[in-house]
Short mmCIF file of C-alpha atoms and ligand atoms in Angstrom, two decimals:
data_model
loop_
_atom_site.label_atom_id
_atom_site.label_comp_id
_atom_site.label_asym_id
_atom_site.label_seq_id
_atom_site.Cartn_x
_atom_site.Cartn_y
_atom_site.Cartn_z
CA MET A 276 86.75 96.46 100.00
CA ILE A 277 89.93 94.61 99.08
CA PHE A 278 92.91 96.38 97.59
CA PHE A 279 95.41 94.36 95.73
CA PHE A 280 98.74 94.91 94.09
CA HIS A 281 99.99 93.02 91.12
CA THR A 282 103.58 92.05 90.99
CA ASN A 283 105.12 93.23 87.79
CA THR A 284 103.77 90.54 85.49
CA GLY A 285 103.34 92.83 82.54
CA ASP A 286 99.68 93.36 83.38
CA ASN A 287 100.46 97.03 83.88
CA MET A 288 97.73 97.64 86.41
CA SER A 289 97.43 100.82 88.37
CA LEU A 290 98.22 101.22 92.04
CA TRP A 291 94.61 102.36 92.45
CA GLU A 292 93.14 99.28 90.78
CA ARG A 293 91.20 97.21 93.24
CA LYS A 294 88.47 94.73 93.76
CA VAL A 295 85.43 96.20 95.39
CA ASN A 296 82.83 94.01 97.03
CA LYS A 297 80.01 95.94 95.53
CA GLU A 298 76.87 94.86 93.79
CA GLN A 299 76.77 94.04 90.09
CA PRO A 300 77.13 97.07 87.81
CA LEU A 301 73.90 98.65 86.63
CA LEU A 302 73.27 97.91 82.96
CA LEU A 303 71.07 100.04 80.79
CA THR A 304 69.06 97.88 78.42
CA LYS A 305 65.82 99.83 77.96
CA GLU A 306 65.30 103.21 76.30
CA LYS A 307 65.43 106.04 78.76
CA GLU A 308 64.70 109.76 78.79
CA VAL A 309 66.45 112.18 81.14
CA ASP A 310 67.00 115.88 81.45
CA VAL A 311 70.78 115.58 81.98
CA LEU A 312 73.00 112.79 80.70
CA ILE A 313 76.62 112.69 81.89
CA ILE A 314 78.90 110.64 79.64
CA GLY A 315 81.88 109.25 81.58
CA ALA A 316 82.30 108.22 85.22
CA GLY A 317 85.79 109.46 86.04
CA MET A 318 86.72 112.42 88.25
CA THR A 319 84.84 114.87 86.00
CA GLY A 320 81.68 112.84 85.49
CA LEU A 321 81.13 111.75 89.08
CA THR A 322 82.03 115.12 90.60
CA THR A 323 79.52 116.79 88.24
CA ALA A 324 76.91 114.17 89.15
CA TYR A 325 77.63 114.79 92.85
CA TYR A 326 76.92 118.52 92.48
CA LEU A 327 73.73 117.66 90.54
CA ARG A 328 72.64 114.82 92.83
CA LYS A 329 69.41 116.57 93.83
CA HIS A 330 68.45 117.22 90.22
CA PRO A 331 65.23 115.30 89.49
CA SER A 332 66.28 113.74 86.19
CA ILE A 333 69.90 112.83 85.64
CA CYS A 334 71.95 109.73 84.86
CA VAL A 335 75.57 108.79 84.18
CA VAL A 336 76.79 106.32 81.56
CA GLU A 337 80.25 104.81 81.55
CA SER A 338 81.74 102.75 78.73
CA GLY A 339 83.74 100.57 81.11
CA LYS A 340 83.97 100.68 84.90
CA ILE A 341 83.73 103.69 87.20
CA GLY A 342 87.12 105.41 87.48
CA HIS A 343 88.87 103.10 85.03
CA GLY A 344 89.73 105.79 82.49
CA VAL A 345 92.66 108.19 82.81
CA THR A 346 91.82 108.62 86.51
CA LEU A 347 92.89 105.02 87.16
CA ASN A 348 96.52 105.74 86.31
CA THR A 349 96.84 109.21 87.78
CA THR A 350 99.33 110.08 90.52
CA ALA A 351 96.61 112.08 92.36
CA LYS A 352 98.56 115.04 93.71
CA VAL A 353 96.11 117.76 94.68
CA THR A 354 98.20 120.87 94.34
CA TYR A 355 98.37 124.35 92.86
CA LEU A 356 102.18 124.12 92.52
CA GLN A 357 101.98 122.90 88.94
CA GLU A 358 105.45 123.04 87.39
CA ARG A 359 105.74 126.63 86.00
CA ILE A 360 102.14 126.93 84.90
CA TYR A 361 101.49 130.52 86.05
CA THR A 362 104.38 132.07 84.13
CA LYS A 363 103.37 129.97 81.13
CA ILE A 364 99.73 131.15 81.32
CA ASN A 365 101.00 134.71 81.73
CA SER A 366 103.05 134.44 78.50
CA ALA A 367 100.23 132.71 76.64
CA THR A 368 97.53 135.13 77.83
CA ASN A 369 98.10 137.74 80.53
CA GLU A 370 98.83 138.13 84.22
CA LYS A 371 95.17 138.57 85.14
CA LYS A 372 94.35 135.14 83.76
CA ALA A 373 97.33 133.57 85.57
CA ILE A 374 96.04 135.08 88.82
CA GLU A 375 92.53 133.82 88.13
CA TYR A 376 93.85 130.36 87.31
CA LEU A 377 95.71 130.27 90.62
CA LYS A 378 92.54 131.31 92.42
CA SER A 379 90.60 128.57 90.63
CA GLN A 380 93.08 125.87 91.64
CA ARG A 381 93.07 126.91 95.28
CA GLN A 382 89.30 127.01 95.26
CA ALA A 383 89.18 123.53 93.66
CA ILE A 384 91.38 122.18 96.45
CA SER A 385 89.12 123.65 99.09
CA ASN A 386 86.00 122.35 97.25
CA LEU A 387 87.45 118.84 97.13
CA LYS A 388 88.37 119.05 100.83
CA LYS A 389 84.84 120.21 101.63
CA ILE A 390 83.22 117.31 99.74
CA ILE A 391 85.52 114.77 101.41
CA GLU A 392 85.04 116.19 104.90
CA GLU A 393 81.29 116.84 104.70
CA GLU A 394 80.56 113.46 103.17
CA LYS A 395 83.15 111.68 105.34
CA ILE A 396 84.73 109.97 102.33
CA ASP A 397 87.54 107.70 103.41
CA CYS A 398 90.05 108.28 100.58
CA ASP A 399 93.41 108.84 102.32
CA PHE A 400 93.12 112.58 101.73
CA LYS A 401 96.21 113.87 103.46
CA ARG A 402 97.87 117.26 103.77
CA THR A 403 101.15 116.78 101.91
CA PRO A 404 103.72 119.46 101.08
CA SER A 405 104.38 119.92 97.35
CA TYR A 406 107.78 120.82 95.92
CA VAL A 407 108.69 122.21 92.55
CA PHE A 408 112.30 122.11 91.48
CA ALA A 409 114.62 123.17 88.66
CA ASN A 410 116.16 120.10 87.08
CA THR A 411 118.64 122.05 84.95
CA GLU A 412 120.73 125.13 85.57
CA LYS A 413 118.84 126.92 82.78
CA GLU A 414 115.63 126.48 84.75
CA ILE A 415 116.78 128.41 87.84
CA GLU A 416 115.75 131.87 86.64
CA PRO A 417 112.40 130.86 85.06
CA LEU A 418 111.51 129.00 88.26
CA LYS A 419 112.43 132.05 90.32
CA ALA A 420 109.88 134.04 88.28
CA GLU A 421 107.22 131.45 89.18
CA TYR A 422 108.24 131.71 92.84
CA HIS A 423 107.91 135.52 92.79
CA PHE A 424 104.50 135.29 91.14
CA LEU A 425 103.25 132.88 93.80
CA LYS A 426 104.81 134.95 96.60
CA GLU A 427 103.08 138.10 95.34
CA GLN A 428 99.77 136.23 95.35
CA ASN A 429 100.19 135.52 99.05
CA THR A 430 100.68 131.79 98.79
CA PRO A 431 102.86 130.24 101.52
CA ILE A 432 105.64 129.36 99.03
CA LYS A 433 109.15 129.20 100.42
CA GLU A 434 112.63 128.13 99.38
CA ALA A 435 113.13 124.55 100.51
CA THR A 436 115.49 121.66 99.90
CA LEU A 437 113.85 118.74 98.21
CA PRO A 438 114.15 115.62 100.37
CA GLU A 439 114.98 113.48 97.33
CA LYS A 440 118.24 112.10 95.97
CA ILE A 441 117.81 113.49 92.44
CA THR A 442 119.90 116.51 91.44
CA THR A 443 118.09 119.82 91.73
CA TYR A 444 119.27 123.36 91.02
CA ALA A 445 116.62 125.24 92.98
CA SER A 446 113.51 124.13 94.81
CA TYR A 447 110.48 125.67 96.47
CA SER A 448 107.59 124.26 98.43
CA VAL A 449 104.09 124.97 99.73
CA ASP A 450 102.40 123.00 102.46
CA ASP A 451 98.68 123.65 101.95
CA THR A 452 98.34 120.88 99.35
CA TYR A 453 97.20 117.24 99.45
CA THR A 454 97.45 113.72 98.09
CA PHE A 455 94.67 111.15 98.04
CA HIS A 456 93.39 107.87 96.61
CA PRO A 457 91.25 108.84 93.58
CA LEU A 458 89.35 105.57 93.30
CA LYS A 459 88.38 105.57 96.96
CA TYR A 460 87.08 109.12 96.41
CA LEU A 461 85.01 107.93 93.43
CA GLU A 462 83.76 104.99 95.48
CA GLY A 463 82.58 107.52 98.09
CA LEU A 464 80.75 109.55 95.43
CA TYR A 465 79.25 106.38 93.97
CA GLN A 466 77.71 105.50 97.38
CA ILE A 467 76.28 109.03 97.79
CA LEU A 468 74.85 109.00 94.25
CA LYS A 469 73.31 105.60 94.88
CA LYS A 470 71.55 106.95 97.98
CA CYS A 471 70.31 109.92 95.94
CA LYS A 472 69.02 107.50 93.28
CA VAL A 473 71.27 108.85 90.54
CA PRO A 474 71.82 105.83 88.27
CA ILE A 475 75.32 105.11 86.94
CA TYR A 476 75.22 102.63 84.08
CA GLU A 477 78.53 100.86 83.51
CA ASN A 478 79.56 98.97 80.34
CA SER A 479 77.44 101.45 78.38
CA LYS A 480 79.40 103.18 75.68
CA ILE A 481 77.84 106.09 73.83
CA THR A 482 78.72 105.62 70.20
CA LYS A 483 76.74 108.36 68.48
CA ILE A 484 74.77 111.48 69.34
CA GLU A 485 72.03 112.86 67.09
CA GLU A 486 69.91 115.94 67.56
CA GLN A 487 66.17 115.42 67.15
CA GLU A 488 63.35 117.80 68.04
CA GLY A 489 65.42 119.74 70.55
CA LYS A 490 66.72 116.60 72.28
CA TYR A 491 69.85 114.53 71.94
CA LEU A 492 69.49 110.89 70.98
CA CYS A 493 72.49 109.18 72.53
CA TYR A 494 73.08 105.71 71.16
CA SER A 495 74.74 103.33 73.58
CA ASN A 496 75.89 99.81 72.69
CA HIS A 497 72.64 98.50 74.23
CA THR A 498 69.94 101.14 73.73
CA ILE A 499 69.12 104.83 73.21
CA ILE A 500 69.01 107.54 75.84
CA LYS A 501 67.08 110.70 75.05
CA ALA A 502 68.55 113.66 76.87
CA HIS A 503 67.63 117.29 76.97
CA ARG A 504 71.16 118.23 77.99
CA VAL A 505 74.43 116.29 77.62
CA ILE A 506 77.69 116.66 79.55
CA LEU A 507 80.79 115.17 77.94
CA ALA A 508 82.98 113.98 80.80
CA CYS A 509 84.65 111.32 78.66
CA HIS A 510 88.21 112.77 78.63
CA TYR A 511 88.25 113.22 74.83
CA PRO A 512 85.10 113.75 72.74
CA PHE A 513 84.46 110.91 70.32
CA PHE A 514 83.33 113.28 67.54
CA LEU A 515 85.36 115.86 65.66
CA VAL A 516 82.76 118.49 64.80
CA PRO A 517 81.89 121.01 66.17
CA PHE A 518 84.86 121.51 68.49
CA LEU A 519 87.83 120.19 66.40
CA LEU A 520 89.77 119.31 69.56
CA PRO A 521 92.69 117.68 67.66
CA LEU A 522 93.51 121.15 66.30
CA LYS A 523 93.41 122.71 69.78
CA SER A 524 95.37 120.21 71.83
CA SER A 525 98.03 117.55 71.94
CA ILE A 526 98.28 114.31 73.88
CA GLU A 527 101.04 113.70 76.40
CA LYS A 528 102.05 110.23 77.50
CA SER A 529 103.94 109.56 80.75
CA TYR A 530 105.59 106.54 82.33
CA ILE A 531 104.80 105.63 85.92
CA ILE A 532 106.58 103.18 88.21
CA VAL A 533 105.31 102.16 91.64
CA SER A 534 108.03 100.81 93.90
CA ARG A 535 108.23 99.71 97.51
CA VAL A 536 110.17 102.03 99.78
CA GLU A 537 111.10 101.86 103.45
CA LYS A 538 109.64 105.21 104.45
CA ASP A 539 106.68 107.31 103.38
CA GLY A 540 108.50 110.45 102.21
CA GLY A 541 105.42 112.52 103.10
CA TYR A 542 105.71 114.96 100.18
CA SER A 543 105.07 115.22 96.47
CA CYS A 544 107.32 116.89 93.93
CA ILE A 545 107.57 117.85 90.28
CA SER A 546 110.25 119.40 88.09
CA SER A 547 109.53 122.76 86.55
CA ALA A 548 110.41 121.86 82.96
CA SER A 549 110.86 118.99 80.55
CA PRO A 550 111.74 116.26 81.08
CA THR A 551 109.16 116.12 83.85
CA TYR A 552 110.20 114.24 86.99
CA SER A 553 107.53 113.77 89.57
CA CYS A 554 106.86 111.58 92.58
CA ARG A 555 104.62 111.08 95.57
CA PHE A 556 104.23 108.42 98.24
CA TYR A 557 101.40 106.16 99.32
CA HIS A 558 100.99 104.14 102.48
CA ASP A 559 98.78 101.05 102.50
CA ARG A 560 98.58 98.17 104.96
CA LYS A 561 101.88 98.94 106.66
CA LYS A 562 103.68 99.15 103.32
CA ASN A 563 105.08 102.29 101.71
CA TYR A 564 105.12 102.97 98.01
CA GLN A 565 106.77 105.64 95.89
CA ILE A 566 104.97 106.55 92.68
CA SER A 567 107.53 107.95 90.24
CA LEU A 568 106.74 109.49 86.90
CA SER A 569 108.87 110.83 84.09
CA GLU A 570 109.66 110.86 80.37
CA SER A 571 106.44 112.65 79.39
CA HIS A 572 106.22 113.26 75.65
CA ASN A 573 103.80 114.07 72.88
CA THR A 574 102.41 110.75 71.58
CA ALA A 575 102.96 111.95 68.04
CA PHE A 576 106.72 111.98 68.35
CA GLN A 577 107.99 108.87 70.18
CA GLN A 578 107.00 105.33 71.00
CA ASP A 579 109.59 103.25 72.80
CA ASP A 580 108.14 102.31 76.15
CA ASP A 581 111.06 100.13 77.32
CA LYS A 582 113.51 102.99 76.85
CA HIS A 583 111.26 105.40 78.75
CA PHE A 584 110.63 103.02 81.67
CA ASN A 585 114.38 102.42 81.96
CA ARG A 586 114.96 106.17 82.12
CA VAL A 587 112.43 106.49 84.98
CA LYS A 588 114.33 103.77 86.87
CA ASP A 589 117.64 105.60 86.30
CA ILE A 590 116.33 109.02 87.28
CA PHE A 591 114.85 107.83 90.57
CA GLY A 592 117.44 105.11 91.23
CA LEU A 593 114.69 102.45 91.41
CA LYS A 594 115.79 98.90 92.08
CA GLU A 595 114.15 96.14 90.03
CA GLU A 596 113.36 94.02 93.13
CA ASN A 597 111.32 96.86 94.68
CA ILE A 598 109.18 97.54 91.62
CA VAL A 599 105.52 96.67 92.04
CA GLU A 600 103.87 98.18 88.97
CA GLU A 601 104.73 99.92 85.72
CA TYR A 602 102.13 101.65 83.57
CA THR A 603 101.56 104.55 81.21
CA ASN A 604 98.92 107.26 81.12
CA VAL A 605 97.90 110.10 78.81
CA ASP A 606 96.33 113.50 79.25
CA VAL A 607 95.25 116.33 76.96
CA LEU A 608 97.40 119.49 76.78
CA THR A 609 95.99 122.83 75.64
CA PRO A 610 97.90 125.73 74.05
CA ASP A 611 97.25 128.21 76.88
CA HIS A 612 97.70 125.59 79.65
CA MET A 613 94.12 125.97 80.85
CA PRO A 614 91.25 123.48 80.47
CA TYR A 615 88.24 123.73 78.19
CA ILE A 616 85.21 123.71 80.47
CA GLY A 617 81.74 124.89 79.49
CA LYS A 618 79.24 125.03 76.71
CA LEU A 619 80.19 123.31 73.46
CA LYS A 620 76.91 123.99 71.70
CA HIS A 621 73.24 124.32 72.56
CA ASN A 622 72.59 122.13 75.65
CA MET A 623 75.91 120.29 75.28
CA TYR A 624 78.79 120.84 77.72
CA ILE A 625 82.35 119.60 78.08
CA GLY A 626 85.22 119.32 80.59
CA VAL A 627 88.53 118.40 78.92
CA GLY A 628 92.18 119.43 78.50
CA TYR A 629 93.43 119.39 82.07
CA ASN A 630 97.15 119.56 81.18
CA THR A 631 97.85 116.72 83.67
CA TRP A 632 96.22 118.68 86.52
CA GLY A 633 92.88 116.93 86.46
CA MET A 634 92.45 116.37 90.20
CA THR A 635 91.80 120.07 90.65
CA ASN A 636 90.42 120.86 87.19
CA SER A 637 87.84 118.05 87.30
CA ILE A 638 86.51 119.48 90.57
CA LEU A 639 86.25 122.88 88.89
CA ALA A 640 84.56 121.28 85.88
CA GLY A 641 82.07 119.57 88.19
CA LYS A 642 81.17 122.90 89.80
CA ILE A 643 81.13 125.00 86.61
CA LEU A 644 79.10 122.48 84.58
CA SER A 645 76.59 121.84 87.36
CA ASP A 646 76.20 125.62 87.86
CA MET A 647 75.48 125.93 84.12
CA ILE A 648 72.85 123.19 84.29
CA GLU A 649 71.22 124.99 87.22
CA TYR A 650 71.47 128.41 85.51
CA LYS A 651 73.81 129.74 88.22
CA GLN A 652 76.72 132.12 87.71
CA ASN A 653 80.25 130.74 88.16
CA GLU A 654 83.20 133.06 88.51
CA PHE A 655 85.53 130.81 86.47
CA ALA A 656 83.16 130.03 83.59
CA SER A 657 84.58 132.72 81.30
CA LEU A 658 88.22 131.82 82.08
CA PHE A 659 87.75 128.26 80.83
CA TYR A 660 85.21 129.01 78.09
CA PRO A 661 85.97 126.32 75.46
CA TRP A 662 85.61 128.64 72.44
CA ARG A 663 88.08 131.26 73.76
CA ARG A 664 90.60 132.48 71.22
CA ASN A 665 94.10 133.81 71.66
CA PHE A 666 97.29 134.07 69.67
CA VAL A 667 98.91 130.90 71.10
CA GLN A 668 96.08 128.83 69.74
CA TYR A 669 96.84 130.09 66.22
CA ALA A 670 100.60 129.96 66.82
CA LYS A 671 100.40 126.31 67.91
CA LEU A 672 98.14 125.23 65.03
CA PRO A 673 101.08 124.27 62.72
CA TYR A 674 102.58 122.23 65.59
CA TYR A 675 99.31 120.37 66.13
CA LEU A 676 98.87 119.83 62.39
CA PHE A 677 102.44 118.58 62.07
CA GLY A 678 101.99 116.24 65.06
CA GLN A 679 98.74 114.84 63.68
CA THR A 680 100.20 114.34 60.21
CA LYS A 681 103.38 112.82 61.58
CA SER A 682 101.56 110.31 63.73
CA PHE A 683 99.06 109.66 60.95
CA MET A 684 101.83 109.00 58.43
CA GLY A 685 104.60 107.95 60.80
CA ALA A 686 102.80 104.83 61.90
CA LYS A 687 102.20 103.91 58.26
CA LEU A 688 105.86 104.48 57.42
CA LYS A 689 107.08 102.50 60.41
CA LYS A 690 105.29 99.46 59.06
CA LYS A 691 107.74 99.42 56.19
CA LYS A 692 110.79 99.62 58.41
CA ASP A 693 112.20 96.84 60.48
CA TRP A 694 110.65 98.40 63.56
CA TYR A 695 108.16 95.83 64.72
CA PRO A 696 108.87 92.42 66.31
CA HIS A 697 109.11 89.43 63.95
CA THR A 698 105.85 88.13 65.49
CA LEU A 699 103.97 90.89 63.71
CA THR A 700 103.11 91.21 60.02
CA PHE A 701 100.95 93.54 57.99
CA LYS A 702 98.77 92.65 55.05
CA ARG A 703 96.23 94.30 52.77
CA VAL A 704 93.03 92.37 52.21
CA ASP A 705 90.19 93.82 50.11
CA GLY A 706 91.89 97.20 50.28
CA LYS A 707 91.95 97.13 54.10
CA SER A 708 95.10 97.17 56.18
CA LEU A 709 95.45 94.27 58.64
CA GLY A 710 97.88 93.72 61.52
CA ILE A 711 98.59 90.08 62.39
CA TYR A 712 100.24 89.16 65.67
CA ILE A 713 101.36 85.60 66.42
CA ASP A 714 101.56 84.89 70.15
CA ASP A 715 103.75 82.40 72.07
CA GLN A 716 101.21 79.63 71.50
CA GLU A 717 101.30 80.34 67.76
CA ASN A 718 97.74 81.80 67.83
CA LYS A 719 97.05 84.48 65.24
CA HIS A 720 95.44 87.74 66.37
CA ILE A 721 94.20 89.69 63.37
CA VAL A 722 92.88 93.24 63.50
CA TYR A 723 92.20 96.13 61.15
CA ASN A 724 95.05 98.38 62.07
CA ILE A 725 93.44 101.72 61.27
CA CYS A 726 91.83 103.67 64.11
CA PRO A 727 88.06 103.98 63.50
CA HIS A 728 88.10 107.42 65.16
CA LEU A 729 89.90 109.48 62.49
CA GLY A 730 91.78 106.94 60.41
CA CYS A 731 95.28 107.08 61.94
CA SER A 732 97.42 103.97 61.61
CA LEU A 733 97.74 102.16 64.90
CA LEU A 734 101.05 101.36 66.54
CA PHE A 735 101.61 97.98 68.15
CA ASN A 736 102.55 98.29 71.80
CA GLU A 737 104.80 95.29 72.29
CA ARG A 738 105.04 95.74 76.04
CA GLU A 739 101.32 95.86 76.83
CA LYS A 740 100.22 93.88 73.74
CA THR A 741 97.75 96.53 72.63
CA TRP A 742 97.18 98.56 69.48
CA ASP A 743 97.57 102.25 70.33
CA CYS A 744 96.57 105.30 68.31
CA PRO A 745 99.40 107.87 68.30
CA CYS A 746 97.01 110.63 67.21
CA HIS A 747 94.30 110.69 69.89
CA SER A 748 95.23 107.83 72.25
CA SER A 749 92.51 105.28 71.52
CA ARG A 750 93.60 101.77 72.52
CA PHE A 751 92.56 98.28 71.44
CA THR A 752 93.28 94.78 72.71
CA LEU A 753 95.23 92.21 70.73
CA ASP A 754 91.92 90.96 69.28
CA GLY A 755 90.64 94.41 68.47
CA GLU A 756 88.31 95.37 71.33
CA CYS A 757 88.33 99.12 71.96
CA ILE A 758 89.47 99.67 75.57
CA LYS A 759 89.99 103.42 75.47
CA GLY A 760 88.33 106.19 73.48
CA PRO A 761 87.89 108.47 71.67
CA SER A 762 87.22 105.58 69.27
CA THR A 763 83.81 104.08 69.96
CA LYS A 764 84.33 101.12 67.62
CA ASP A 765 86.38 97.91 67.77
CA ILE A 766 88.93 96.90 65.14
CA LYS A 767 88.08 93.19 65.17
CA TYR A 768 88.82 91.45 61.87
CA LYS A 769 85.68 89.95 60.41
CA GLY A 770 87.35 87.89 57.72
C1 FAD B 910 100.69 110.41 84.08
C2 FAD B 910 99.65 111.30 84.63
C3 FAD B 910 99.72 111.71 85.95
C4 FAD B 910 98.76 112.59 86.45
N1 FAD B 910 98.88 113.01 87.73
C5 FAD B 910 98.05 113.97 88.18
C6 FAD B 910 98.23 114.54 89.48
O1 FAD B 910 99.10 114.13 90.24
N2 FAD B 910 97.39 115.53 89.86
C7 FAD B 910 96.43 116.01 89.03
O2 FAD B 910 95.75 116.98 89.40
N3 FAD B 910 96.19 115.45 87.81
C8 FAD B 910 96.98 114.46 87.38
N4 FAD B 910 96.79 113.93 86.13
C9 FAD B 910 95.61 114.33 85.33
C10 FAD B 910 94.35 113.54 85.73
O3 FAD B 910 94.66 112.20 86.03
C11 FAD B 910 93.31 113.56 84.61
O4 FAD B 910 93.22 114.83 84.04
C12 FAD B 910 91.94 113.15 85.16
O5 FAD B 910 92.05 111.88 85.77
C13 FAD B 910 90.90 113.12 84.05
O6 FAD B 910 89.68 112.73 84.61
P1 FAD B 910 88.40 112.62 83.69
O7 FAD B 910 87.26 112.21 84.55
O8 FAD B 910 88.24 113.88 82.91
O9 FAD B 910 88.76 111.48 82.64
P2 FAD B 910 88.68 109.90 82.83
O10 FAD B 910 89.15 109.47 84.15
O11 FAD B 910 89.34 109.31 81.63
O12 FAD B 910 87.13 109.61 82.77
C14 FAD B 910 86.42 109.61 81.56
C15 FAD B 910 85.50 108.38 81.56
O13 FAD B 910 84.68 108.43 80.40
C16 FAD B 910 84.51 107.13 79.92
N5 FAD B 910 84.16 107.22 78.49
C17 FAD B 910 84.97 107.59 77.47
N6 FAD B 910 84.29 107.55 76.31
C18 FAD B 910 83.02 107.16 76.63
C19 FAD B 910 81.85 106.93 75.84
N7 FAD B 910 81.86 107.07 74.51
N8 FAD B 910 80.71 106.52 76.48
C20 FAD B 910 80.69 106.35 77.83
N9 FAD B 910 81.78 106.56 78.61
C21 FAD B 910 82.93 106.96 78.01
C22 FAD B 910 85.86 106.47 80.16
O14 FAD B 910 85.74 105.07 80.21
C23 FAD B 910 86.28 107.08 81.48
O15 FAD B 910 85.97 106.26 82.59
C24 FAD B 910 97.72 113.05 85.62
C25 FAD B 910 97.63 112.62 84.30
C26 FAD B 910 98.59 111.77 83.79
C27 FAD B 910 98.49 111.34 82.37
#
């Protein structure tokens, strides 16, 4: 296994990106029939497959490479100290649910630890204290409420001074939490699944699912898989109906900078309110890295990556010469701060909406979904039931609708303003909207600049030279290849 770091060349590759000396990816070219099909090989998909590894008929399909979805750009803190999530869940639902959520997160940590220890997965899983801190004076009292909640639930939370130069107004810590290397963990699961003969087909994107005679016909870009039961572990479902996820969630984008530091700080931290500041450390081959994150925002409302990256540098006092990587990442936020895990419809299941706490919630999803497949009870199944209803969901509906409309229209309006670089022009040909980018070598890159998922206008990301959907975070290369869902189609111009 060879790990490599890119200097900051604008490639925007994750710290966890690596070359692995493994065999060629498995490709699915022939029709196949299975009992359980898992779509997506990130934390959710592979953890679910791990729990189902003894099942006689199961396979995993992945549109790209294992772990190269949202998991690739995560900061991988494994903690139950999640900003002020318990007081937020309490206000959105009730105290009982906040207590249950806490229990679920602690159980997820111990489940992950168990998998790693029992299977001897070498993934730098390390006990690392977590801190949460108030980054404004106004946050002191709300954070105190979170502290009292966690104290009453017998967690080892204590008042503690954050060993970081940023200004804090109050801070607390727990020490029974962890950090790890998520791609090494997935590599470990991949090896176990291989031994158990659970096939994982890479470069196999599912583009459509149809129901036929009690089975699902799942169309990949190469063939059809017939499955009795389907698990959507693809971060965001690529279809709208039946679940209507865009009306039950928003998408948050964050800016991450990896920089070299002298010492491994040996802790992770996060602020308790917006703007989120968060960091952790990583040690590799005698070098220490700090992974800093900030400037999280709803994708519907802003798009100025340079400004956000500069803010991260200011907040953490990062020096240009120490910076190794810069990249962005997105996750799905839900109105009651808890994920949607469980049955979507007959024989179809989902794990989504982790509110940026997917290291624990994907482990829970793996356990809950595999228990459902094996007809076992799971104590958290009702807490995360995807079809649950509560007042916050209705209260947030106008916000979601406004966000969707704004990003749907906003991108269209921006085209008219002097917002884009001079290298970019827009045209209408045969009633279709085209985006034309002219690169440094004067080559033209022409794409349809409407997202095939739900028709939002795409924004050009000047920094990473991609077309990004502000509504549901699909992404496309300069020449229109879809590199991130929920879109399953390219936007290549066929003129
Ligand atoms: C900035 C940031 C920092 C974070 N830091 C933390 C943290 O410190 N701790 C924490 O607990 N959580 C953190 N999270 C959250 C966590 O990273 C995610 O919730 C988690 O990685 C999601 O895993 P997943 O397997 O559900 O999704 P993914 O990793 O995206 O996996 C889904 C897979 O499905 C594939 N796929 C998609 N569509 C299809 C299709 N049609 N056919 C086939 N395959 C498909 C994708 O290619 C992908 O590989 C963070 C999130 C963000 C945005």
